[in-house]
Amino acid sequence: MNILFVASEVAGYAKSGGLADVASALPKALKKLGHNIKIVMPRYYSIDKTKLNSLGAMGVPMGSLGEFWCEVFTTKMGSVDIYFIDYETYFGRANLYSDESGVAYGDNAERFIFLSKASFELARLLKFKVDIIHANDWHTALIPLILKAKYKYFKEFKSSATLLTIHNMQHQGKFQDKNLIDIAEVGWESFTPNNLEEFGGLNFLKSGITQSDVINTVSPTYSKEIKTPEFGWGLDGYLRARELLFGILNGVDYSEWSPKNDKYIVKNYSLETIKDKRLCKRDLQKIFNLPLEDNTPIIGFVGRFATQKGIELISQAIWEILEFDIQMVILGSGEKWAEGFFSDIAKRYPKKFATYIGYSNELAHKIEAGSDMFLMPSLFEPCGLNQIYSLAYGTPPIVRAVGGLDDTIRNLDKSIEKPNGFKFYKATKEALVGTIQWVVNIYYNDRKSFNLLIKNGMKDRFDWTNSAKKYEKLYKLAINKKELEV
Ligand code: ADP
Ligand code: GLC
């Protein structure tokens, strides 16, 4: 199949979270299955264009704003062709989505309409006859509508079908400015509650949900959860109304995330040489100036400081957690209160608690390898990748049983086969503290069970090839549905 895969971030080039990991690994896996796939993303300022090949200028019609000229760059990501849309006014900025103080850029709607339209123009430029356009999250969720309103009349898209993958329901791309309809050129007939309209404004994700041929989320449990008011962020009714809504679990790019070949960690190890993991622990303690104690368990956390990740729960529970005989290392950035709070705790408890506020891929790898357990107390979690990486590193995850966390972690419980981690259910401080107390107790007093978790987790495989085959099926389904409609 000819696949046009459009995403706002791709690991290796620009990343704020798991979307980037998926947008890099899934296309590679699809390519291995024999598909012809092209990725399109913005050329953000941080991406060095001198390392890319220019394809020259390309005009992108922005409706009432006129035509904007960008430059297209390309390179090979492994064996996959990746294309970068270079337009200084929209993408020549330090961050991906928001300014230094965390406020979303005021023109994000325009920026991502531009990316979406540029993807269509690029396919035309390349004379790429597209079977399936795979859009991801709100940024590119207008693609199905833009296809219907305009591009289906071009020969490259005559039989194109669409798949929208929802990586996160919380972020929907809601905008008050109705003039965006004329910029996107999607016609005022799209301004209805069953498409783009919401409370008099626009909701990009809603349009994607209602207009895409097929939609999916990134785990089976999350695909069910989002049909309920608790997880649907206001769109649960529209999701319940869709028959073709699926859940496909993300995989792991083991060339990036495996203790056997991780280039960032001080000593590579595997299940057979698990003893060497302690060298990574030592390295982590050195980096974070923690006492070099082999027997004190380190609880690791890596993630965006966002309510989704349960940072309020951690902050409420931290005083009681720090009563236990543990060390804790937190890597993250995001909400300013949390950055300040965790920095302050690190100053108060320098022998137990350490944090790095910011983004560091290298530290993320070192924490996976050097910690004894990995904490993910998310309030909701579409899939979650860090808990799956933790399994591979022999670092049993402590998770709240939601979304992909529930699908990937098997609780240490006599009734459960092959346990690989610890699960709790209630999103309360008490549940979190109680669980950590239990985990710490197992670590100190029941090594056999703890080692079993390490072993089972390291044996688990979350291969992208499996998931890519499921995406292949969804593509076929979308194409068949499209053919039936014609
Ligand atoms: P989400 O996409 O919701 O942020 P995931 O668990 O799917 O959550 O993916 C998060 C990805 O981003 C992981 O690869 C994780 O290592 C990475 N990550 C998150 N925060 C940081 C950070 N501060 N520094 C380095 N990597 C980070
Ligand atoms: C989102 C979700 C996360 C998921 C990632 C990749 O950012 O929050 O759970 O793993 O996308 O699909």
Short mmCIF file of C-alpha atoms and ligand atoms in Angstrom, two decimals:
data_model
loop_
_atom_site.label_atom_id
_atom_site.label_comp_id
_atom_site.label_asym_id
_atom_site.label_seq_id
_atom_site.Cartn_x
_atom_site.Cartn_y
_atom_site.Cartn_z
CA MET A 1 0.00 0.00 0.00
CA ASN A 2 1.04 3.61 -0.52
CA ILE A 3 0.81 5.24 2.90
CA LEU A 4 1.16 8.90 3.76
CA PHE A 5 1.88 9.13 7.48
CA VAL A 6 1.54 12.62 8.96
CA ALA A 7 2.59 13.56 12.48
CA SER A 8 3.60 16.66 14.40
CA GLU A 9 6.63 14.92 15.95
CA VAL A 10 8.90 12.00 15.06
CA ALA A 11 11.57 10.61 17.41
CA GLY A 12 15.09 11.31 16.24
CA TYR A 13 13.98 14.72 14.91
CA ALA A 14 11.53 16.29 17.37
CA LYS A 15 9.90 14.76 20.39
CA SER A 16 7.77 15.83 23.31
CA GLY A 17 6.28 12.45 24.17
CA GLY A 18 5.25 9.00 23.02
CA LEU A 19 3.64 10.17 19.77
CA ALA A 20 7.15 10.76 18.44
CA ASP A 21 8.25 7.24 19.39
CA VAL A 22 5.26 5.76 17.57
CA ALA A 23 5.69 8.00 14.52
CA SER A 24 9.22 6.72 14.15
CA ALA A 25 8.81 3.03 14.97
CA LEU A 26 5.48 2.21 13.32
CA PRO A 27 6.46 3.46 9.82
CA LYS A 28 9.68 1.43 10.05
CA ALA A 29 7.69 -1.69 10.91
CA LEU A 30 5.20 -1.03 8.09
CA LYS A 31 8.06 -0.58 5.65
CA LYS A 32 9.41 -3.97 6.71
CA LEU A 33 6.04 -5.48 5.87
CA GLY A 34 6.58 -4.25 2.34
CA HIS A 35 4.54 -1.05 2.26
CA ASN A 36 5.54 2.15 0.57
CA ILE A 37 5.33 4.68 3.38
CA LYS A 38 6.24 8.35 3.49
CA ILE A 39 6.32 10.37 6.71
CA VAL A 40 5.60 14.10 6.76
CA MET A 41 6.41 16.42 9.68
CA PRO A 42 7.36 20.08 10.22
CA ARG A 43 10.97 21.22 9.93
CA TYR A 44 11.20 22.74 13.39
CA TYR A 45 14.05 25.10 14.15
CA SER A 46 15.85 22.41 16.15
CA ILE A 47 16.13 20.13 13.11
CA ASP A 48 19.40 20.79 11.30
CA LYS A 49 18.47 21.30 7.66
CA THR A 50 22.06 21.09 6.46
CA LYS A 51 21.80 17.34 7.08
CA LEU A 52 18.73 17.04 4.85
CA ASN A 53 18.26 17.17 1.08
CA SER A 54 16.20 19.96 -0.38
CA LEU A 55 13.44 19.17 -2.84
CA GLY A 56 12.95 22.86 -3.53
CA ALA A 57 9.98 25.16 -3.07
CA MET A 58 6.34 24.14 -2.79
CA GLY A 59 3.21 26.28 -2.72
CA VAL A 60 0.58 25.54 -0.08
CA PRO A 61 -2.86 27.12 -0.55
CA MET A 62 -4.11 28.58 2.72
CA GLY A 63 -7.54 29.65 1.50
CA SER A 64 -8.38 33.19 2.52
CA LEU A 65 -4.73 33.85 3.49
CA GLY A 66 -3.50 33.09 -0.01
CA GLU A 67 -0.73 30.75 -1.07
CA PHE A 68 2.35 30.30 1.15
CA TRP A 69 5.62 29.00 -0.22
CA CYS A 70 7.63 26.59 1.85
CA GLU A 71 10.71 24.49 1.19
CA VAL A 72 10.59 20.70 1.39
CA PHE A 73 13.46 18.68 2.77
CA THR A 74 13.88 14.95 2.85
CA THR A 75 16.11 12.22 4.15
CA LYS A 76 15.99 8.50 4.90
CA MET A 77 15.08 7.39 8.39
CA GLY A 78 16.44 3.88 8.18
CA SER A 79 14.75 2.75 5.01
CA VAL A 80 11.76 5.09 5.35
CA ASP A 81 11.46 8.36 3.43
CA ILE A 82 10.76 11.25 5.74
CA TYR A 83 9.80 14.73 4.52
CA PHE A 84 10.07 18.02 6.38
CA ILE A 85 7.92 21.05 5.72
CA ASP A 86 10.09 24.11 6.22
CA TYR A 87 8.16 27.31 6.77
CA GLU A 88 9.99 29.73 9.02
CA THR A 89 6.95 31.76 10.08
CA TYR A 90 5.19 28.72 11.53
CA PHE A 91 7.91 26.30 12.53
CA GLY A 92 11.04 28.39 13.07
CA ARG A 93 10.57 28.44 16.84
CA ALA A 94 12.37 27.02 19.83
CA ASN A 95 9.56 24.71 20.97
CA LEU A 96 7.04 22.48 19.26
CA TYR A 97 3.71 23.70 20.60
CA SER A 98 4.12 26.38 23.25
CA ASP A 99 6.37 29.22 24.35
CA GLU A 100 8.90 29.15 27.19
CA SER A 101 6.26 29.74 29.84
CA GLY A 102 4.16 26.85 28.58
CA VAL A 103 1.48 28.92 26.82
CA ALA A 104 0.31 27.36 23.55
CA TYR A 105 1.32 29.36 20.48
CA GLY A 106 -1.57 31.58 19.38
CA ASP A 107 -1.40 30.37 15.78
CA ASN A 108 -1.28 26.61 16.42
CA ALA A 109 -4.47 26.09 14.41
CA GLU A 110 -2.94 27.77 11.36
CA ARG A 111 0.39 25.97 11.85
CA PHE A 112 -1.19 22.54 11.74
CA ILE A 113 -3.69 23.32 9.01
CA PHE A 114 -0.58 24.28 7.09
CA LEU A 115 1.12 20.97 7.88
CA SER A 116 -2.00 19.03 6.90
CA LYS A 117 -2.38 20.82 3.60
CA ALA A 118 1.33 20.67 2.86
CA SER A 119 1.08 16.87 3.18
CA PHE A 120 -1.47 16.79 0.36
CA GLU A 121 0.61 19.15 -1.77
CA LEU A 122 3.70 17.06 -1.14
CA ALA A 123 1.99 13.88 -2.38
CA ARG A 124 1.00 15.79 -5.51
CA LEU A 125 4.53 17.06 -5.98
CA LEU A 126 5.87 13.50 -5.65
CA LYS A 127 3.07 12.10 -7.83
CA PHE A 128 2.44 9.70 -4.96
CA LYS A 129 -0.89 7.95 -5.45
CA VAL A 130 -2.05 7.57 -1.87
CA ASP A 131 -4.03 4.52 -0.70
CA ILE A 132 -4.19 5.57 2.92
CA ILE A 133 -3.50 8.76 4.81
CA HIS A 134 -2.66 8.05 8.43
CA ALA A 135 -3.25 11.11 10.63
CA ASN A 136 -2.27 11.36 14.29
CA ASP A 137 -3.91 13.38 17.07
CA TRP A 138 -5.60 16.77 16.78
CA HIS A 139 -2.75 18.40 14.85
CA THR A 140 -3.56 16.46 11.71
CA ALA A 141 -7.15 15.52 12.51
CA LEU A 142 -8.51 17.87 9.82
CA ILE A 143 -6.94 15.72 7.12
CA PRO A 144 -10.05 13.53 6.52
CA LEU A 145 -12.20 16.65 6.17
CA ILE A 146 -9.70 18.47 3.94
CA LEU A 147 -9.57 15.35 1.75
CA LYS A 148 -13.35 15.30 1.37
CA ALA A 149 -13.65 19.03 0.81
CA LYS A 150 -10.86 19.47 -1.71
CA TYR A 151 -8.18 16.92 -2.44
CA LYS A 152 -10.28 13.90 -3.34
CA TYR A 153 -10.74 15.61 -6.70
CA PHE A 154 -7.02 15.26 -7.48
CA LYS A 155 -5.81 12.05 -9.08
CA GLU A 156 -3.36 11.27 -6.26
CA PHE A 157 -6.23 11.02 -3.78
CA LYS A 158 -9.04 9.64 -5.88
CA SER A 159 -9.20 6.46 -3.83
CA SER A 160 -7.45 7.57 -0.66
CA ALA A 161 -8.92 6.37 2.62
CA THR A 162 -8.15 7.81 6.06
CA LEU A 163 -7.19 6.46 9.45
CA LEU A 164 -6.97 8.73 12.48
CA THR A 165 -4.99 7.47 15.45
CA ILE A 166 -5.90 9.11 18.73
CA HIS A 167 -2.93 9.13 21.08
CA ASN A 168 -4.62 11.37 23.60
CA MET A 169 -8.25 12.51 23.99
CA GLN A 170 -7.39 15.42 26.25
CA HIS A 171 -5.83 17.55 23.55
CA GLN A 172 -8.44 18.25 20.89
CA GLY A 173 -7.39 21.42 19.08
CA LYS A 174 -10.27 23.70 20.08
CA PHE A 175 -10.34 27.17 18.57
CA GLN A 176 -12.80 30.04 18.68
CA ASP A 177 -11.81 31.62 15.35
CA LYS A 178 -14.34 30.47 12.76
CA ASN A 179 -12.34 32.08 9.96
CA LEU A 180 -10.13 29.02 10.12
CA ILE A 181 -12.81 27.29 8.05
CA ASP A 182 -11.92 29.54 5.12
CA ILE A 183 -8.21 29.02 5.68
CA ALA A 184 -8.63 25.24 5.76
CA GLU A 185 -11.07 25.54 2.82
CA VAL A 186 -13.37 22.94 4.28
CA GLY A 187 -16.64 24.70 3.53
CA TRP A 188 -19.20 26.08 5.96
CA GLU A 189 -21.25 22.94 5.69
CA SER A 190 -18.64 21.37 7.97
CA PHE A 191 -19.64 23.81 10.71
CA THR A 192 -22.09 21.39 12.33
CA PRO A 193 -21.98 19.49 15.63
CA ASN A 194 -21.45 16.26 13.76
CA ASN A 195 -18.24 17.55 12.27
CA LEU A 196 -16.15 20.58 13.19
CA GLU A 197 -18.47 22.75 15.27
CA GLU A 198 -18.47 22.71 19.04
CA PHE A 199 -20.19 25.29 21.24
CA GLY A 200 -19.93 27.86 18.47
CA GLY A 201 -16.21 27.27 17.98
CA LEU A 202 -14.14 24.60 16.25
CA ASN A 203 -12.85 21.25 17.47
CA PHE A 204 -10.32 19.62 15.13
CA LEU A 205 -10.28 16.23 16.85
CA LYS A 206 -14.05 16.03 16.74
CA SER A 207 -13.93 16.53 13.00
CA GLY A 208 -11.33 13.78 12.70
CA ILE A 209 -13.42 11.41 14.81
CA THR A 210 -16.53 11.94 12.76
CA GLN A 211 -14.91 12.20 9.30
CA SER A 212 -12.12 9.64 9.25
CA ASP A 213 -12.94 6.31 7.59
CA VAL A 214 -11.57 4.38 10.55
CA ILE A 215 -10.25 5.51 13.91
CA ASN A 216 -8.13 3.86 16.55
CA THR A 217 -6.45 4.52 19.85
CA VAL A 218 -3.24 3.08 21.20
CA SER A 219 -4.52 0.35 23.52
CA PRO A 220 -7.61 -1.87 23.66
CA THR A 221 -8.65 -0.67 27.12
CA TYR A 222 -8.34 3.02 26.22
CA SER A 223 -10.47 2.44 23.12
CA LYS A 224 -13.26 1.36 25.46
CA GLU A 225 -12.61 3.92 28.20
CA ILE A 226 -12.97 6.89 25.86
CA LYS A 227 -16.57 5.92 25.16
CA THR A 228 -17.38 6.88 28.76
CA PRO A 229 -17.77 10.42 30.14
CA GLU A 230 -14.87 9.88 32.56
CA PHE A 231 -12.31 9.44 29.77
CA GLY A 232 -14.03 10.94 26.72
CA TRP A 233 -13.29 14.61 27.42
CA GLY A 234 -16.72 15.57 26.10
CA LEU A 235 -16.50 13.50 22.91
CA ASP A 236 -17.57 10.13 24.34
CA GLY A 237 -20.97 10.36 22.61
CA TYR A 238 -19.32 10.82 19.21
CA LEU A 239 -17.00 7.90 19.93
CA ARG A 240 -19.88 5.66 20.98
CA ALA A 241 -21.53 6.50 17.70
CA ARG A 242 -18.58 5.17 15.69
CA GLU A 243 -18.51 1.53 14.84
CA LEU A 244 -15.03 1.48 13.37
CA LEU A 245 -13.09 2.38 16.51
CA PHE A 246 -10.27 0.04 17.46
CA GLY A 247 -7.45 -0.23 19.98
CA ILE A 248 -3.97 -1.28 18.92
CA LEU A 249 -1.26 -1.47 21.52
CA ASN A 250 1.96 0.42 20.81
CA GLY A 251 5.14 -1.59 20.49
CA VAL A 252 8.71 -0.94 21.50
CA ASP A 253 11.56 -0.01 19.21
CA TYR A 254 14.03 -2.46 20.77
CA SER A 255 16.86 -1.00 18.72
CA GLU A 256 16.41 2.11 20.90
CA TRP A 257 15.11 0.68 24.17
CA SER A 258 16.92 -2.45 25.20
CA PRO A 259 19.53 -2.85 27.96
CA LYS A 260 21.44 -5.18 25.65
CA ASN A 261 22.36 -2.48 23.16
CA ASP A 262 21.52 0.83 24.86
CA LYS A 263 24.28 3.27 23.98
CA TYR A 264 23.51 5.63 26.87
CA ILE A 265 23.98 3.27 29.80
CA VAL A 266 27.24 2.56 31.55
CA LYS A 267 27.01 -1.23 31.20
CA ASN A 268 24.84 -3.27 28.89
CA TYR A 269 23.03 -6.24 30.38
CA SER A 270 20.38 -8.87 29.70
CA LEU A 271 18.41 -11.31 31.80
CA GLU A 272 21.45 -13.62 31.85
CA THR A 273 23.73 -10.83 33.06
CA ILE A 274 21.16 -9.02 35.20
CA LYS A 275 23.76 -8.61 37.97
CA ASP A 276 25.34 -5.86 35.85
CA LYS A 277 22.22 -3.77 36.27
CA ARG A 278 23.67 -2.70 39.62
CA LEU A 279 26.43 -0.83 37.76
CA CYS A 280 23.75 1.22 36.06
CA LYS A 281 22.19 1.85 39.45
CA ARG A 282 25.52 3.06 40.80
CA ASP A 283 25.96 5.33 37.79
CA LEU A 284 22.51 6.80 38.39
CA GLN A 285 23.27 7.41 42.06
CA LYS A 286 26.52 9.13 41.10
CA ILE A 287 24.84 11.35 38.50
CA PHE A 288 22.19 12.41 40.98
CA ASN A 289 24.48 12.65 44.00
CA LEU A 290 22.60 10.04 45.95
CA PRO A 291 24.30 7.80 48.52
CA LEU A 292 25.92 4.83 46.74
CA GLU A 293 23.81 2.16 48.43
CA ASP A 294 23.31 -1.08 46.52
CA ASN A 295 20.46 -2.34 48.65
CA THR A 296 18.25 0.72 48.83
CA PRO A 297 15.63 0.56 46.06
CA ILE A 298 15.43 3.44 43.60
CA ILE A 299 12.00 4.42 42.34
CA GLY A 300 12.27 6.11 38.95
CA PHE A 301 9.85 8.45 37.14
CA VAL A 302 10.17 9.91 33.65
CA GLY A 303 7.39 11.90 32.10
CA ARG A 304 5.66 15.11 31.27
CA PHE A 305 4.63 17.04 34.38
CA ALA A 306 0.95 16.98 33.49
CA THR A 307 -2.13 16.02 35.48
CA GLN A 308 -2.50 12.98 33.19
CA LYS A 309 0.67 11.51 34.68
CA GLY A 310 -0.56 11.62 38.29
CA ILE A 311 1.89 14.30 39.40
CA GLU A 312 -0.64 15.72 41.87
CA LEU A 313 -0.92 12.26 43.45
CA ILE A 314 2.86 11.96 43.72
CA SER A 315 3.15 15.42 45.25
CA GLN A 316 0.45 14.68 47.84
CA ALA A 317 2.00 11.33 48.70
CA ILE A 318 5.65 12.36 48.62
CA TRP A 319 6.03 13.08 52.35
CA GLU A 320 4.84 9.61 53.27
CA ILE A 321 6.75 7.94 50.41
CA LEU A 322 9.95 9.52 51.64
CA GLU A 323 9.46 7.94 55.07
CA PHE A 324 10.26 4.59 53.44
CA ASP A 325 13.79 3.36 53.03
CA ILE A 326 14.10 4.29 49.37
CA GLN A 327 15.67 6.67 46.91
CA MET A 328 13.70 8.42 44.22
CA VAL A 329 14.72 9.96 40.90
CA ILE A 330 12.36 12.09 38.84
CA LEU A 331 12.97 13.38 35.30
CA GLY A 332 10.43 15.64 33.71
CA SER A 333 9.19 19.08 32.85
CA GLY A 334 5.89 20.76 32.24
CA GLU A 335 3.61 22.38 34.76
CA LYS A 336 5.55 25.07 36.56
CA TRP A 337 4.21 24.32 40.03
CA ALA A 338 5.45 20.75 39.72
CA GLU A 339 8.88 21.84 38.50
CA GLY A 340 9.17 24.10 41.56
CA PHE A 341 7.71 21.53 43.94
CA PHE A 342 10.00 18.66 42.98
CA SER A 343 13.08 20.93 42.93
CA ASP A 344 12.20 21.99 46.45
CA ILE A 345 11.78 18.41 47.66
CA ALA A 346 15.20 17.60 46.18
CA LYS A 347 16.73 20.39 48.26
CA ARG A 348 15.02 19.18 51.42
CA TYR A 349 15.83 15.49 50.97
CA PRO A 350 19.17 15.44 49.12
CA LYS A 351 19.98 11.91 50.32
CA LYS A 352 16.72 10.40 49.15
CA PHE A 353 15.22 12.41 46.36
CA ALA A 354 16.74 13.83 43.18
CA THR A 355 15.28 15.47 40.13
CA TYR A 356 16.30 16.82 36.76
CA ILE A 357 13.88 19.39 35.44
CA GLY A 358 14.03 19.37 31.67
CA TYR A 359 14.19 17.00 28.77
CA SER A 360 17.02 14.50 28.43
CA ASN A 361 16.78 11.36 26.36
CA GLU A 362 20.07 10.13 27.81
CA LEU A 363 18.83 10.46 31.40
CA ALA A 364 15.56 8.76 30.46
CA HIS A 365 17.57 5.71 29.37
CA LYS A 366 19.78 5.83 32.46
CA ILE A 367 16.74 5.98 34.76
CA GLU A 368 15.11 3.01 33.04
CA ALA A 369 18.29 0.98 33.56
CA GLY A 370 19.42 2.26 36.95
CA SER A 371 16.12 2.26 38.87
CA ASP A 372 14.74 -0.77 40.69
CA MET A 373 11.13 0.12 39.97
CA PHE A 374 9.36 2.61 37.75
CA LEU A 375 6.40 4.70 38.86
CA MET A 376 3.47 5.60 36.57
CA PRO A 377 0.42 6.56 38.65
CA SER A 378 -1.46 8.05 35.67
CA LEU A 379 -5.03 9.28 35.92
CA PHE A 380 -5.48 8.16 32.34
CA GLU A 381 -2.99 6.61 29.94
CA PRO A 382 -3.83 5.93 26.28
CA CYS A 383 -0.93 3.47 26.06
CA GLY A 384 2.14 4.62 27.93
CA LEU A 385 5.55 3.60 26.73
CA ASN A 386 7.75 4.04 29.74
CA GLN A 387 6.19 1.16 31.65
CA ILE A 388 6.86 -1.09 28.65
CA TYR A 389 10.45 0.15 28.40
CA SER A 390 10.80 -0.55 32.14
CA LEU A 391 9.81 -4.16 31.60
CA ALA A 392 12.61 -4.56 29.09
CA TYR A 393 15.12 -3.06 31.55
CA GLY A 394 14.15 -5.35 34.43
CA THR A 395 12.63 -2.43 36.32
CA PRO A 396 9.16 -3.57 37.46
CA PRO A 397 6.56 -0.85 36.91
CA ILE A 398 4.20 0.43 39.59
CA VAL A 399 1.13 1.58 37.68
CA ARG A 400 -2.44 2.65 38.08
CA ALA A 401 -4.73 0.21 36.27
CA VAL A 402 -5.96 2.42 33.43
CA GLY A 403 -5.70 2.33 29.63
CA GLY A 404 -2.51 0.84 28.25
CA LEU A 405 -1.06 0.48 31.75
CA ASP A 406 -3.80 -1.99 32.56
CA ASP A 407 -3.24 -3.82 29.26
CA THR A 408 0.51 -4.24 29.65
CA ILE A 409 1.07 -4.82 33.36
CA ARG A 410 0.10 -8.03 35.15
CA ASN A 411 -0.18 -7.51 38.88
CA LEU A 412 1.79 -9.45 41.46
CA ASP A 413 -1.11 -11.50 42.70
CA LYS A 414 -1.41 -15.23 43.24
CA SER A 415 -4.37 -15.46 40.87
CA ILE A 416 -2.48 -13.80 38.00
CA GLU A 417 -0.21 -15.66 35.65
CA LYS A 418 3.28 -14.39 34.93
CA PRO A 419 3.09 -11.15 36.93
CA ASN A 420 5.39 -8.38 35.69
CA GLY A 421 4.64 -5.42 37.95
CA PHE A 422 2.48 -3.75 40.56
CA LYS A 423 -0.96 -2.30 39.99
CA PHE A 424 -3.27 -0.12 42.03
CA TYR A 425 -6.75 1.07 41.25
CA LYS A 426 -7.93 4.13 43.14
CA ALA A 427 -6.50 7.50 42.19
CA THR A 428 -5.91 8.47 45.80
CA LYS A 429 -2.90 9.37 47.86
CA GLU A 430 -3.71 6.50 50.24
CA ALA A 431 -3.74 3.93 47.44
CA LEU A 432 -0.43 5.20 46.09
CA VAL A 433 1.29 5.26 49.48
CA GLY A 434 -0.12 1.83 50.38
CA THR A 435 1.09 0.38 47.08
CA ILE A 436 4.59 1.78 47.45
CA GLN A 437 4.73 0.40 50.98
CA TRP A 438 3.79 -3.01 49.59
CA VAL A 439 6.37 -2.76 46.78
CA VAL A 440 9.13 -1.73 49.17
CA ASN A 441 8.22 -4.60 51.46
CA ILE A 442 8.40 -7.08 48.58
CA TYR A 443 11.76 -5.64 47.55
CA TYR A 444 13.29 -6.06 51.01
CA ASN A 445 11.52 -9.20 52.23
CA ASP A 446 10.45 -11.28 49.24
CA ARG A 447 13.27 -11.21 46.73
CA LYS A 448 11.91 -14.29 45.06
CA SER A 449 8.73 -12.54 43.98
CA PHE A 450 10.61 -9.41 43.00
CA ASN A 451 13.01 -11.38 40.83
CA LEU A 452 10.09 -13.18 39.23
CA LEU A 453 8.66 -9.82 38.16
CA ILE A 454 12.02 -8.86 36.66
CA LYS A 455 12.26 -12.14 34.80
CA ASN A 456 8.70 -12.10 33.44
CA GLY A 457 8.99 -8.46 32.40
CA MET A 458 12.26 -8.96 30.57
CA LYS A 459 10.79 -11.90 28.70
CA ASP A 460 7.76 -9.91 27.53
CA ARG A 461 7.96 -8.71 23.95
CA PHE A 462 5.99 -5.81 22.56
CA ASP A 463 7.03 -6.16 18.99
CA TRP A 464 6.08 -3.44 16.54
CA THR A 465 5.70 -6.03 13.76
CA ASN A 466 2.63 -7.45 15.50
CA SER A 467 1.05 -4.04 15.92
CA ALA A 468 2.00 -3.01 12.37
CA LYS A 469 0.10 -6.04 11.05
CA LYS A 470 -2.95 -4.83 12.92
CA TYR A 471 -2.57 -1.37 11.40
CA GLU A 472 -2.32 -3.06 8.03
CA LYS A 473 -5.75 -4.59 8.68
CA LEU A 474 -7.22 -1.22 9.61
CA TYR A 475 -5.83 0.31 6.43
CA LYS A 476 -7.50 -2.44 4.40
CA LEU A 477 -10.73 -1.93 6.27
CA ALA A 478 -10.63 1.81 5.59
CA ILE A 479 -9.94 1.22 1.90
CA ASN A 480 -12.76 -1.33 1.59
CA LYS A 481 -15.18 0.96 3.34
CA LYS A 482 -14.21 3.74 0.98
CA GLU A 483 -14.74 1.53 -2.05
CA LEU A 484 -18.20 0.54 -0.84
CA GLU A 485 -19.12 4.21 -0.48
CA VAL A 486 -18.08 5.12 -4.03
P1 ADP B 1 3.25 10.57 26.72
O1 ADP B 1 3.30 10.38 25.26
O2 ADP B 1 1.89 10.74 27.26
O3 ADP B 1 4.16 11.65 27.18
P2 ADP B 1 4.50 7.92 26.86
O4 ADP B 1 4.82 7.07 28.03
O5 ADP B 1 3.78 7.30 25.74
O6 ADP B 1 3.76 9.21 27.41
O7 ADP B 1 5.84 8.44 26.20
C1 ADP B 1 6.70 9.35 26.78
C2 ADP B 1 7.99 9.34 26.01
O8 ADP B 1 8.65 10.59 26.20
C3 ADP B 1 8.96 8.29 26.48
O9 ADP B 1 9.79 7.89 25.43
C4 ADP B 1 9.75 9.04 27.55
O10 ADP B 1 11.00 8.49 27.79
C5 ADP B 1 9.85 10.40 26.93
N1 ADP B 1 9.98 11.50 27.89
C6 ADP B 1 8.99 12.11 28.59
N2 ADP B 1 9.50 13.10 29.35
C7 ADP B 1 10.83 13.12 29.13
C8 ADP B 1 11.91 13.93 29.61
N3 ADP B 1 11.72 14.90 30.50
N4 ADP B 1 13.14 13.66 29.15
C9 ADP B 1 13.34 12.66 28.25
N5 ADP B 1 12.38 11.88 27.77
C10 ADP B 1 11.14 12.10 28.19
C1 GLC B 2 0.16 9.86 24.04
C2 GLC B 2 -0.29 9.14 25.30
C3 GLC B 2 0.56 7.95 25.66
C4 GLC B 2 0.89 7.12 24.42
C5 GLC B 2 1.52 8.01 23.38
C6 GLC B 2 1.90 7.27 22.11
O1 GLC B 2 0.98 10.92 24.25
O2 GLC B 2 -0.38 10.02 26.40
O3 GLC B 2 -0.12 7.15 26.60
O4 GLC B 2 1.76 6.08 24.76
O5 GLC B 2 0.64 9.02 23.01
O6 GLC B 2 0.80 6.64 21.50
#
